[in-house]
mmCIF file of C-alpha atoms in Angstrom:
data_model
loop_
_atom_site.group_PDB
_atom_site.id
_atom_site.type_symbol
_atom_site.label_atom_id
_atom_site.label_comp_id
_atom_site.label_asym_id
_atom_site.label_seq_id
_atom_site.Cartn_x
_atom_site.Cartn_y
_atom_site.Cartn_z
ATOM 1 C CA MET A 22 -58.063 -18.246 -16.846
ATOM 2 C CA LYS A 23 -59.271 -15.295 -18.920
ATOM 3 C CA ASP A 24 -57.911 -11.858 -18.070
ATOM 4 C CA ILE A 25 -60.874 -9.610 -17.239
ATOM 5 C CA LYS A 26 -59.078 -6.739 -18.972
ATOM 6 C CA GLU A 27 -59.984 -8.433 -22.273
ATOM 7 C CA PHE A 28 -63.534 -7.162 -21.718
ATOM 8 C CA SER A 29 -64.913 -3.738 -22.493
ATOM 9 C CA ARG A 30 -67.398 -2.492 -19.909
ATOM 10 C CA GLN A 31 -70.253 -3.296 -22.291
ATOM 11 C CA GLU A 32 -68.948 -6.829 -22.862
ATOM 12 C CA LEU A 33 -68.555 -7.415 -19.131
ATOM 13 C CA GLY A 34 -72.067 -6.106 -18.553
ATOM 14 C CA ALA A 35 -73.428 -8.581 -21.106
ATOM 15 C CA TRP A 36 -71.495 -11.435 -19.428
ATOM 16 C CA LEU A 37 -72.942 -10.484 -16.035
ATOM 17 C CA GLU A 38 -76.482 -10.366 -17.401
ATOM 18 C CA GLU A 39 -76.032 -13.904 -18.719
ATOM 19 C CA LYS A 40 -75.330 -14.869 -15.089
ATOM 20 C CA GLY A 41 -78.461 -13.092 -13.875
ATOM 21 C CA ILE A 42 -76.572 -10.042 -12.541
ATOM 22 C CA LYS A 43 -77.467 -6.443 -13.382
ATOM 23 C CA SER A 44 -75.103 -5.014 -15.981
ATOM 24 C CA PHE A 45 -74.413 -1.840 -13.961
ATOM 25 C CA ARG A 46 -72.143 -3.975 -11.793
ATOM 26 C CA ALA A 47 -69.631 -3.884 -14.654
ATOM 27 C CA GLY A 48 -69.048 -0.203 -13.908
ATOM 28 C CA GLN A 49 -68.325 -0.994 -10.266
ATOM 29 C CA ILE A 50 -65.822 -3.681 -11.283
ATOM 30 C CA PHE A 51 -64.133 -1.364 -13.769
ATOM 31 C CA LYS A 52 -63.830 1.332 -11.130
ATOM 32 C CA TRP A 53 -61.938 -1.045 -8.856
ATOM 33 C CA ILE A 54 -59.641 -2.330 -11.592
ATOM 34 C CA TYR A 55 -58.808 0.898 -13.426
ATOM 35 C CA LEU A 56 -59.442 3.779 -11.034
ATOM 36 C CA ARG A 57 -58.435 2.107 -7.774
ATOM 37 C CA GLN A 58 -55.808 -0.228 -9.300
ATOM 38 C CA THR A 59 -57.147 -3.262 -7.438
ATOM 39 C CA ASP A 60 -55.657 -6.675 -8.211
ATOM 40 C CA GLU A 61 -57.997 -8.916 -6.184
ATOM 41 C CA PHE A 62 -61.734 -9.395 -6.566
ATOM 42 C CA ASN A 63 -62.126 -9.939 -2.825
ATOM 43 C CA GLN A 64 -61.089 -6.322 -2.252
ATOM 44 C CA MET A 65 -64.163 -5.036 -4.123
ATOM 45 C CA THR A 66 -66.120 -4.255 -0.970
ATOM 46 C CA ASP A 67 -69.277 -2.862 -2.616
ATOM 47 C CA ILE A 68 -69.855 -6.185 -4.396
ATOM 48 C CA GLY A 69 -71.394 -9.168 -2.618
ATOM 49 C CA LYS A 70 -69.219 -12.113 -1.623
ATOM 50 C CA GLN A 71 -71.041 -14.576 -3.866
ATOM 51 C CA MET A 72 -70.390 -12.383 -6.883
ATOM 52 C CA ARG A 73 -66.765 -11.819 -5.882
ATOM 53 C CA ASP A 74 -66.270 -15.583 -5.628
ATOM 54 C CA MET A 75 -67.809 -16.070 -9.069
ATOM 55 C CA LEU A 76 -65.510 -13.436 -10.582
ATOM 56 C CA SER A 77 -62.458 -14.978 -8.883
ATOM 57 C CA SER A 78 -63.267 -18.400 -10.326
ATOM 58 C CA SER A 79 -63.847 -16.983 -13.819
ATOM 59 C CA PHE A 80 -61.218 -14.286 -14.319
ATOM 60 C CA SER A 81 -57.793 -13.024 -13.388
ATOM 61 C CA ILE A 82 -56.619 -9.417 -12.961
ATOM 62 C CA SER A 83 -53.075 -9.772 -14.178
ATOM 63 C CA ARG A 84 -50.086 -7.461 -14.070
ATOM 64 C CA LEU A 85 -47.256 -7.420 -16.560
ATOM 65 C CA VAL A 86 -43.957 -8.387 -14.959
ATOM 66 C CA LEU A 87 -41.614 -5.397 -14.816
ATOM 67 C CA GLU A 88 -38.336 -7.090 -15.676
ATOM 68 C CA LYS A 89 -36.256 -3.924 -15.797
ATOM 69 C CA SER A 90 -36.558 -0.159 -15.913
ATOM 70 C CA GLU A 91 -34.019 2.407 -17.088
ATOM 71 C CA MET A 92 -34.065 6.115 -16.337
ATOM 72 C CA SER A 93 -32.633 8.574 -18.844
ATOM 73 C CA SER A 94 -30.801 11.743 -17.885
ATOM 74 C CA ASP A 95 -33.800 13.688 -19.244
ATOM 75 C CA GLY A 96 -36.304 11.844 -17.017
ATOM 76 C CA THR A 97 -37.548 9.423 -19.691
ATOM 77 C CA GLU A 98 -38.159 5.964 -18.222
ATOM 78 C CA LYS A 99 -38.055 2.808 -20.328
ATOM 79 C CA LEU A 100 -39.987 -0.154 -18.927
ATOM 80 C CA LEU A 101 -39.178 -3.696 -20.026
ATOM 81 C CA PHE A 102 -42.203 -5.916 -19.405
ATOM 82 C CA ARG A 103 -42.181 -9.718 -19.473
ATOM 83 C CA LEU A 104 -45.330 -11.360 -20.787
ATOM 84 C CA ASP A 105 -46.829 -14.671 -19.653
ATOM 85 C CA ASP A 106 -45.130 -16.546 -22.517
ATOM 86 C CA ASN A 107 -41.718 -15.007 -21.645
ATOM 87 C CA ASN A 108 -41.743 -12.605 -24.573
ATOM 88 C CA TYR A 109 -40.763 -9.012 -23.856
ATOM 89 C CA ILE A 110 -42.133 -5.619 -24.796
ATOM 90 C CA GLU A 111 -41.087 -2.074 -23.961
ATOM 91 C CA SER A 112 -43.109 0.965 -22.925
ATOM 92 C CA VAL A 113 -41.696 4.441 -22.385
ATOM 93 C CA ILE A 114 -42.827 7.140 -19.942
ATOM 94 C CA ILE A 115 -41.891 10.521 -21.415
ATOM 95 C CA PRO A 116 -41.932 13.577 -19.133
ATOM 96 C CA GLY A 117 -43.493 16.867 -20.166
ATOM 97 C CA LYS A 118 -43.736 20.189 -18.405
ATOM 98 C CA GLU A 119 -46.406 19.043 -15.945
ATOM 99 C CA ARG A 120 -47.657 15.670 -17.168
ATOM 100 C CA PHE A 121 -46.408 12.546 -18.868
ATOM 101 C CA THR A 122 -46.884 10.810 -22.202
ATOM 102 C CA LEU A 123 -46.834 7.025 -22.379
ATOM 103 C CA CYS A 124 -45.519 5.319 -25.513
ATOM 104 C CA ILE A 125 -46.894 1.772 -25.735
ATOM 105 C CA SER A 126 -46.278 -1.302 -27.870
ATOM 106 C CA SER A 127 -48.819 -3.221 -29.920
ATOM 107 C CA GLN A 128 -46.783 -6.253 -31.029
ATOM 108 C CA VAL A 129 -43.821 -8.312 -29.926
ATOM 109 C CA GLY A 130 -41.365 -7.257 -32.593
ATOM 110 C CA CYS A 131 -42.547 -6.044 -35.991
ATOM 111 C CA ARG A 132 -42.831 -7.520 -39.485
ATOM 112 C CA GLN A 133 -42.828 -4.224 -41.438
ATOM 113 C CA GLY A 134 -39.055 -4.222 -41.968
ATOM 114 C CA CYS A 135 -38.386 -0.453 -41.886
ATOM 115 C CA ARG A 136 -34.637 -0.158 -42.372
ATOM 116 C CA PHE A 137 -34.081 2.613 -39.815
ATOM 117 C CA CYS A 138 -35.912 0.854 -36.969
ATOM 118 C CA LEU A 139 -34.179 -1.371 -34.419
ATOM 119 C CA THR A 140 -37.413 -3.174 -33.517
ATOM 120 C CA ALA A 141 -37.606 -4.471 -37.094
ATOM 121 C CA ARG A 142 -34.269 -6.237 -36.586
ATOM 122 C CA GLN A 143 -35.865 -8.416 -33.935
ATOM 123 C CA GLY A 144 -38.400 -9.811 -36.384
ATOM 124 C CA PHE A 145 -42.020 -10.529 -35.556
ATOM 125 C CA ARG A 146 -43.069 -12.812 -32.696
ATOM 126 C CA ARG A 147 -46.786 -12.181 -32.168
ATOM 127 C CA ASN A 148 -49.559 -9.663 -31.689
ATOM 128 C CA LEU A 149 -50.355 -8.381 -28.236
ATOM 129 C CA THR A 150 -53.798 -9.067 -26.803
ATOM 130 C CA SER A 151 -56.026 -6.125 -25.964
ATOM 131 C CA ALA A 152 -55.480 -6.954 -22.274
ATOM 132 C CA GLU A 153 -51.699 -6.698 -22.708
ATOM 133 C CA ILE A 154 -52.101 -3.333 -24.417
ATOM 134 C CA VAL A 155 -54.406 -2.050 -21.681
ATOM 135 C CA SER A 156 -52.057 -3.422 -19.020
ATOM 136 C CA GLN A 157 -49.202 -1.261 -20.275
ATOM 137 C CA VAL A 158 -51.289 1.823 -19.522
ATOM 138 C CA ARG A 159 -52.693 0.569 -16.219
ATOM 139 C CA ASP A 160 -49.362 -0.725 -14.933
ATOM 140 C CA SER A 161 -47.407 2.329 -16.071
ATOM 141 C CA GLU A 162 -49.839 4.602 -14.244
ATOM 142 C CA ASN A 163 -49.256 2.515 -11.132
ATOM 143 C CA ILE A 164 -45.457 2.584 -11.544
ATOM 144 C CA LEU A 165 -45.454 6.335 -12.129
ATOM 145 C CA ALA A 166 -47.661 7.008 -9.104
ATOM 146 C CA ARG A 167 -45.347 4.995 -6.876
ATOM 147 C CA ARG A 168 -42.279 6.789 -8.229
ATOM 148 C CA VAL A 169 -43.309 10.429 -8.108
ATOM 149 C CA GLY A 170 -46.530 10.433 -6.085
ATOM 150 C CA ALA A 171 -50.157 10.056 -7.076
ATOM 151 C CA ARG A 172 -50.894 13.767 -6.912
ATOM 152 C CA THR A 173 -48.160 14.799 -9.321
ATOM 153 C CA ALA A 174 -47.993 11.696 -11.538
ATOM 154 C CA THR A 175 -50.503 12.111 -14.348
ATOM 155 C CA LEU A 176 -50.382 10.376 -17.684
ATOM 156 C CA SER A 177 -52.025 12.819 -20.089
ATOM 157 C CA ASN A 178 -51.338 11.272 -23.509
ATOM 158 C CA ILE A 179 -51.064 7.782 -24.982
ATOM 159 C CA VAL A 180 -49.120 7.189 -28.184
ATOM 160 C CA PHE A 181 -49.080 3.846 -29.999
ATOM 161 C CA MET A 182 -45.503 4.384 -31.156
ATOM 162 C CA GLY A 183 -43.686 1.592 -29.354
ATOM 163 C CA MET A 184 -42.831 -1.837 -30.683
ATOM 164 C CA GLY A 185 -44.892 -3.069 -33.615
ATOM 165 C CA GLU A 186 -47.294 -1.674 -36.197
ATOM 166 C CA PRO A 187 -50.572 -0.879 -34.407
ATOM 167 C CA LEU A 188 -52.749 -1.189 -37.510
ATOM 168 C CA ALA A 189 -51.339 -4.678 -38.195
ATOM 169 C CA ASN A 190 -52.935 -5.691 -34.889
ATOM 170 C CA TYR A 191 -56.073 -3.761 -35.663
ATOM 171 C CA SER A 192 -58.793 -5.591 -33.724
ATOM 172 C CA ALA A 193 -56.823 -5.754 -30.458
ATOM 173 C CA VAL A 194 -55.742 -2.112 -30.681
ATOM 174 C CA VAL A 195 -59.265 -0.841 -31.334
ATOM 175 C CA LYS A 196 -60.670 -3.059 -28.601
ATOM 176 C CA SER A 197 -58.094 -1.753 -26.120
ATOM 177 C CA LEU A 198 -59.256 1.782 -26.942
ATOM 178 C CA GLU A 199 -62.683 0.939 -25.515
ATOM 179 C CA VAL A 200 -61.091 0.626 -22.080
ATOM 180 C CA ILE A 201 -58.432 3.304 -22.507
ATOM 181 C CA THR A 202 -61.030 5.905 -23.553
ATOM 182 C CA ASP A 203 -63.878 4.755 -21.261
ATOM 183 C CA SER A 204 -64.602 8.124 -19.654
ATOM 184 C CA ASP A 205 -66.731 6.795 -16.796
ATOM 185 C CA TYR A 206 -64.918 3.875 -15.173
ATOM 186 C CA GLY A 207 -62.101 2.942 -17.526
ATOM 187 C CA LEU A 208 -58.719 4.636 -17.932
ATOM 188 C CA LYS A 209 -60.428 7.928 -18.860
ATOM 189 C CA PHE A 210 -58.206 9.153 -21.685
ATOM 190 C CA SER A 211 -59.909 11.430 -24.177
ATOM 191 C CA PRO A 212 -59.643 10.038 -27.736
ATOM 192 C CA ARG A 213 -58.045 13.384 -28.594
ATOM 193 C CA ARG A 214 -55.214 12.449 -26.230
ATOM 194 C CA VAL A 215 -54.555 9.126 -27.976
ATOM 195 C CA THR A 216 -52.453 8.875 -31.137
ATOM 196 C CA ILE A 217 -52.206 5.809 -33.356
ATOM 197 C CA SER A 218 -49.029 5.724 -35.441
ATOM 198 C CA THR A 219 -48.731 3.739 -38.650
ATOM 199 C CA CYS A 220 -46.152 3.055 -41.322
ATOM 200 C CA GLY A 221 -48.941 3.399 -43.882
ATOM 201 C CA LEU A 222 -51.419 0.491 -43.953
ATOM 202 C CA VAL A 223 -54.007 2.159 -46.154
ATOM 203 C CA PRO A 224 -57.085 -0.105 -45.700
ATOM 204 C CA GLU A 225 -56.664 0.039 -41.924
ATOM 205 C CA ILE A 226 -56.267 3.835 -41.953
ATOM 206 C CA ARG A 227 -59.627 4.066 -43.692
ATOM 207 C CA GLN A 228 -61.181 1.623 -41.212
ATOM 208 C CA LEU A 229 -59.718 3.533 -38.264
ATOM 209 C CA ASN A 230 -61.418 6.660 -39.561
ATOM 210 C CA ARG A 231 -64.754 4.828 -39.388
ATOM 211 C CA ASP A 232 -64.192 3.185 -36.017
ATOM 212 C CA THR A 233 -62.527 5.814 -33.811
ATOM 213 C CA THR A 234 -61.919 9.509 -33.192
ATOM 214 C CA THR A 235 -58.296 9.118 -32.140
ATOM 215 C CA ASN A 236 -55.425 11.060 -33.676
ATOM 216 C CA LEU A 237 -53.389 9.640 -36.552
ATOM 217 C CA ALA A 238 -49.631 9.813 -37.048
ATOM 218 C CA VAL A 239 -48.042 8.585 -40.270
ATOM 219 C CA SER A 240 -44.393 7.588 -40.556
ATOM 220 C CA LEU A 241 -43.594 9.168 -43.937
ATOM 221 C CA ASN A 242 -39.799 9.574 -44.157
ATOM 222 C CA ALA A 243 -39.516 10.193 -47.901
ATOM 223 C CA THR A 244 -41.045 12.296 -50.653
ATOM 224 C CA ASP A 245 -40.769 9.889 -53.599
ATOM 225 C CA ASP A 246 -41.732 6.252 -53.988
ATOM 226 C CA LYS A 247 -38.239 5.011 -54.810
ATOM 227 C CA THR A 248 -36.702 6.366 -51.591
ATOM 228 C CA ARG A 249 -39.649 5.433 -49.421
ATOM 229 C CA SER A 250 -39.667 1.875 -50.763
ATOM 230 C CA LEU A 251 -35.946 1.670 -49.971
ATOM 231 C CA LEU A 252 -36.613 2.718 -46.379
ATOM 232 C CA MET A 253 -40.047 1.179 -45.839
ATOM 233 C CA PRO A 254 -41.138 -1.989 -47.694
ATOM 234 C CA VAL A 255 -44.803 -1.142 -46.992
ATOM 235 C CA ASN A 256 -44.544 1.515 -49.719
ATOM 236 C CA LYS A 257 -44.379 -1.206 -52.370
ATOM 237 C CA ARG A 258 -47.909 -2.261 -51.340
ATOM 238 C CA HIS A 259 -49.274 1.183 -50.572
ATOM 239 C CA PRO A 260 -47.304 3.862 -52.447
ATOM 240 C CA LEU A 261 -47.320 7.527 -51.561
ATOM 241 C CA GLY A 262 -50.259 8.527 -53.741
ATOM 242 C CA GLU A 263 -52.522 5.872 -52.230
ATOM 243 C CA LEU A 264 -51.347 6.695 -48.697
ATOM 244 C CA LEU A 265 -51.939 10.426 -49.038
ATOM 245 C CA ASP A 266 -55.388 9.831 -50.539
ATOM 246 C CA ALA A 267 -56.292 7.862 -47.405
ATOM 247 C CA CYS A 268 -54.932 10.657 -45.222
ATOM 248 C CA ARG A 269 -57.113 13.216 -46.997
ATOM 249 C CA GLU A 270 -60.143 10.970 -46.449
ATOM 250 C CA PHE A 271 -59.210 10.643 -42.785
ATOM 251 C CA GLN A 272 -59.929 14.321 -42.327
ATOM 252 C CA THR A 273 -63.544 14.199 -43.448
ATOM 253 C CA LYS A 274 -64.417 14.467 -39.734
ATOM 254 C CA PRO A 275 -63.420 17.503 -37.664
ATOM 255 C CA ARG A 276 -60.246 16.546 -35.847
ATOM 256 C CA ASN A 277 -56.715 17.649 -35.107
ATOM 257 C CA ARG A 278 -54.048 17.743 -37.791
ATOM 258 C CA ILE A 279 -52.571 14.472 -38.979
ATOM 259 C CA THR A 280 -48.988 14.235 -37.772
ATOM 260 C CA PHE A 281 -46.419 13.149 -40.325
ATOM 261 C CA GLU A 282 -43.212 11.800 -38.825
ATOM 262 C CA TYR A 283 -40.190 12.439 -41.019
ATOM 263 C CA ILE A 284 -36.906 10.883 -39.903
ATOM 264 C CA LEU A 285 -34.035 12.796 -41.492
ATOM 265 C CA ILE A 286 -31.250 10.465 -42.656
ATOM 266 C CA LYS A 287 -27.984 11.822 -43.967
ATOM 267 C CA GLY A 288 -27.730 11.625 -47.756
ATOM 268 C CA ILE A 289 -31.017 9.758 -48.118
ATOM 269 C CA ASN A 290 -33.935 12.144 -47.604
ATOM 270 C CA ASP A 291 -32.496 15.396 -46.233
ATOM 271 C CA THR A 292 -31.991 17.650 -49.282
ATOM 272 C CA LYS A 293 -33.611 20.990 -50.048
ATOM 273 C CA GLU A 294 -35.439 19.265 -52.892
ATOM 274 C CA ASP A 295 -36.853 16.728 -50.431
ATOM 275 C CA ALA A 296 -38.124 19.559 -48.241
ATOM 276 C CA LYS A 297 -39.789 21.298 -51.186
ATOM 277 C CA ARG A 298 -41.432 18.050 -52.332
ATOM 278 C CA LEU A 299 -42.677 17.459 -48.792
ATOM 279 C CA VAL A 300 -44.398 20.843 -48.856
ATOM 280 C CA THR A 301 -46.054 19.988 -52.171
ATOM 281 C CA LEU A 302 -47.181 16.546 -51.008
ATOM 282 C CA LEU A 303 -48.735 17.737 -47.761
ATOM 283 C CA SER A 304 -50.202 21.057 -48.856
ATOM 284 C CA PRO A 305 -53.679 19.538 -49.574
ATOM 285 C CA ILE A 306 -53.752 17.991 -46.081
ATOM 286 C CA LYS A 307 -54.212 19.608 -42.684
ATOM 287 C CA ALA A 308 -50.812 18.381 -41.570
ATOM 288 C CA LYS A 309 -48.263 18.787 -38.838
ATOM 289 C CA VAL A 310 -44.701 17.621 -39.538
ATOM 290 C CA ASN A 311 -42.432 16.216 -36.858
ATOM 291 C CA LEU A 312 -38.838 16.261 -38.074
ATOM 292 C CA ILE A 313 -36.704 13.717 -36.255
ATOM 293 C CA ALA A 314 -32.974 13.388 -36.697
ATOM 294 C CA PHE A 315 -32.087 9.714 -37.163
ATOM 295 C CA ASN A 316 -31.108 8.008 -33.911
ATOM 296 C CA PRO A 317 -27.975 5.989 -34.764
ATOM 297 C CA HIS A 318 -27.654 2.417 -33.540
ATOM 298 C CA ASP A 319 -25.109 -0.305 -34.158
ATOM 299 C CA LYS A 320 -27.442 -2.294 -36.422
ATOM 300 C CA SER A 321 -27.631 0.423 -39.080
ATOM 301 C CA ASP A 322 -25.213 2.227 -41.385
ATOM 302 C CA PHE A 323 -27.480 5.283 -41.595
ATOM 303 C CA LYS A 324 -26.185 8.555 -40.170
ATOM 304 C CA ARG A 325 -27.713 11.632 -38.568
ATOM 305 C CA PRO A 326 -27.599 14.750 -40.781
ATOM 306 C CA HIS A 327 -25.507 17.769 -39.823
ATOM 307 C CA PRO A 328 -27.457 20.262 -37.636
ATOM 308 C CA ASP A 329 -27.217 22.877 -40.402
ATOM 309 C CA THR A 330 -28.898 20.463 -42.826
ATOM 310 C CA ILE A 331 -31.709 19.880 -40.349
ATOM 311 C CA SER A 332 -32.169 23.622 -39.789
ATOM 312 C CA CYS A 333 -32.239 24.310 -43.529
ATOM 313 C CA PHE A 334 -34.846 21.574 -44.119
ATOM 314 C CA MET A 335 -36.976 22.975 -41.301
ATOM 315 C CA GLN A 336 -36.729 26.547 -42.578
ATOM 316 C CA ILE A 337 -38.075 25.550 -45.987
ATOM 317 C CA LEU A 338 -41.144 24.077 -44.300
ATOM 318 C CA LEU A 339 -41.685 27.134 -42.120
ATOM 319 C CA ASP A 340 -41.226 29.513 -45.049
ATOM 320 C CA SER A 341 -44.012 27.610 -46.789
ATOM 321 C CA LYS A 342 -46.306 28.172 -43.777
ATOM 322 C CA MET A 343 -46.311 24.519 -42.778
ATOM 323 C CA THR A 344 -46.833 23.559 -39.148
ATOM 324 C CA ALA A 345 -43.588 21.800 -38.272
ATOM 325 C CA ILE A 346 -41.316 21.149 -35.324
ATOM 326 C CA ILE A 347 -37.946 19.508 -34.840
ATOM 327 C CA ARG A 348 -38.763 16.819 -32.335
ATOM 328 C CA LYS A 349 -35.986 16.342 -29.843
ATOM 329 C CA SER A 350 -35.684 12.654 -29.108
ATOM 330 C CA LYS A 351 -35.901 11.777 -25.457
ATOM 331 C CA GLY A 352 -34.286 8.807 -23.801
ATOM 332 C CA ASP A 353 -31.685 8.188 -26.483
ATOM 333 C CA ASP A 354 -29.059 7.455 -23.818
ATOM 334 C CA ILE A 355 -31.110 4.409 -22.752
ATOM 335 C CA SER A 356 -32.181 3.396 -26.289
ATOM 336 C CA ALA A 357 -35.711 4.636 -25.706
ATOM 337 C CA ALA A 358 -35.814 7.165 -28.549
ATOM 338 C CA CYS A 359 -37.682 6.814 -31.818
ATOM 339 C CA GLY A 360 -36.748 3.589 -33.631
ATOM 340 C CA GLN A 361 -34.561 2.235 -30.826
ATOM 341 C CA LEU A 362 -36.909 -0.114 -28.965
ATOM 342 C CA LYS A 363 -36.089 -3.776 -29.296
ATOM 343 C CA GLY A 364 -37.663 -5.554 -26.330
ATOM 344 C CA LYS A 365 -34.834 -7.854 -25.377
ATOM 345 C CA VAL A 366 -33.349 -8.549 -21.994
ATOM 346 C CA THR A 367 -29.962 -6.887 -21.581
ATOM 347 C CA ALA A 368 -27.433 -7.476 -18.916
#
C-alpha cells in the first residue's frame, strides 16, 4: 500500500480530483498528518466517513521504527530507524540555545567513498524514498515533543548532512522538500532553514539552484586537486575549478552564504599554506567556512590536528576577513558527530 507521505499537497489534490473530490481536501489531510501527527485516517473528523474509508483502502500513514536512541552528554540524540526492508538509517537531533536542528539521512549508506567518513565504509544499499525522508522529520518532531514537551520542543532547522549524498538521490530529496517546506499544511520549515550538503556533484548543484531556494553546504576539505582527490573520489569527476564555478553560479539569486565544510586532518590539509589557498579559492564567493576537527574512528588512520594548528588555521582566515567558525562537533561520545554515522545495529 502506498505511503501517503509520497504525495505533495498538489499531487494529493490532483489524486482527489480524479476521484471526484475537491482538491482543497488535500490541505485538510495534510493538516492531520503533519500538524496534528495523526496516524489513522478514521481520526480525521472533519472528513466524511466515505472519504476516510477510501483513503484507508488506498494509502498508509507509516512511521519509521525507532530501533534505538542514544543521548549524548551534550544533549545530542541519535535516532536509529529501521525501515520496512530492515535497512537502517540514522537521524540526529542537535540542541541549540532554544531550538533544535535535525540532521537527516538521504540514503542507506553512501557510494561516494570519502576516506574520512564512517558511513562510506558501510557501502551503498539504496536511496531513501521521499516518504522516508519526510518521515525522519515528522517522526523526530513527535519524538522530541514527547521527550521535552510540545511547548518547548521546536525543530527550527533541517540539515541534509546525515547518511548518504543528498544530490545523488536528487528527485526524492527535492520532492521531500515540497512537504518539508509546505508553509500552509506541511511541516512548515522555511527554505532558508533547510540546508542541503553535498560532496560536490556539480550538475546537481546547478539543478538545485534552478529548483529550490534552500541553502547549500559543500564538503570541501582540501585546497588542491591532488589532496582533494585523495580524500574525496568525487573530485576526479568534478575537480575544484568546476565545483567552485558551480558555487559562484549558485549565488546568482539573493540568498545566504554558501557554507564550505572543511575537515582538518593532521598532516593532510592543515598547514598555513592550505589556509592561505583556501582564502584565495573562496574570495570570489560569498562564503562561510565551517572548520571541523577530524572526528577519529577505528576505521581510519587519520588524526585530529593539535589545537594550536587549528587555531592558527582559523586565524589566517579571520585575518583575511573571511566569515569562519570552528564548529564544535556534538554527539561525538555516541558516534553522532560529523562523519561518524553508520546506520548499523549495535549491541
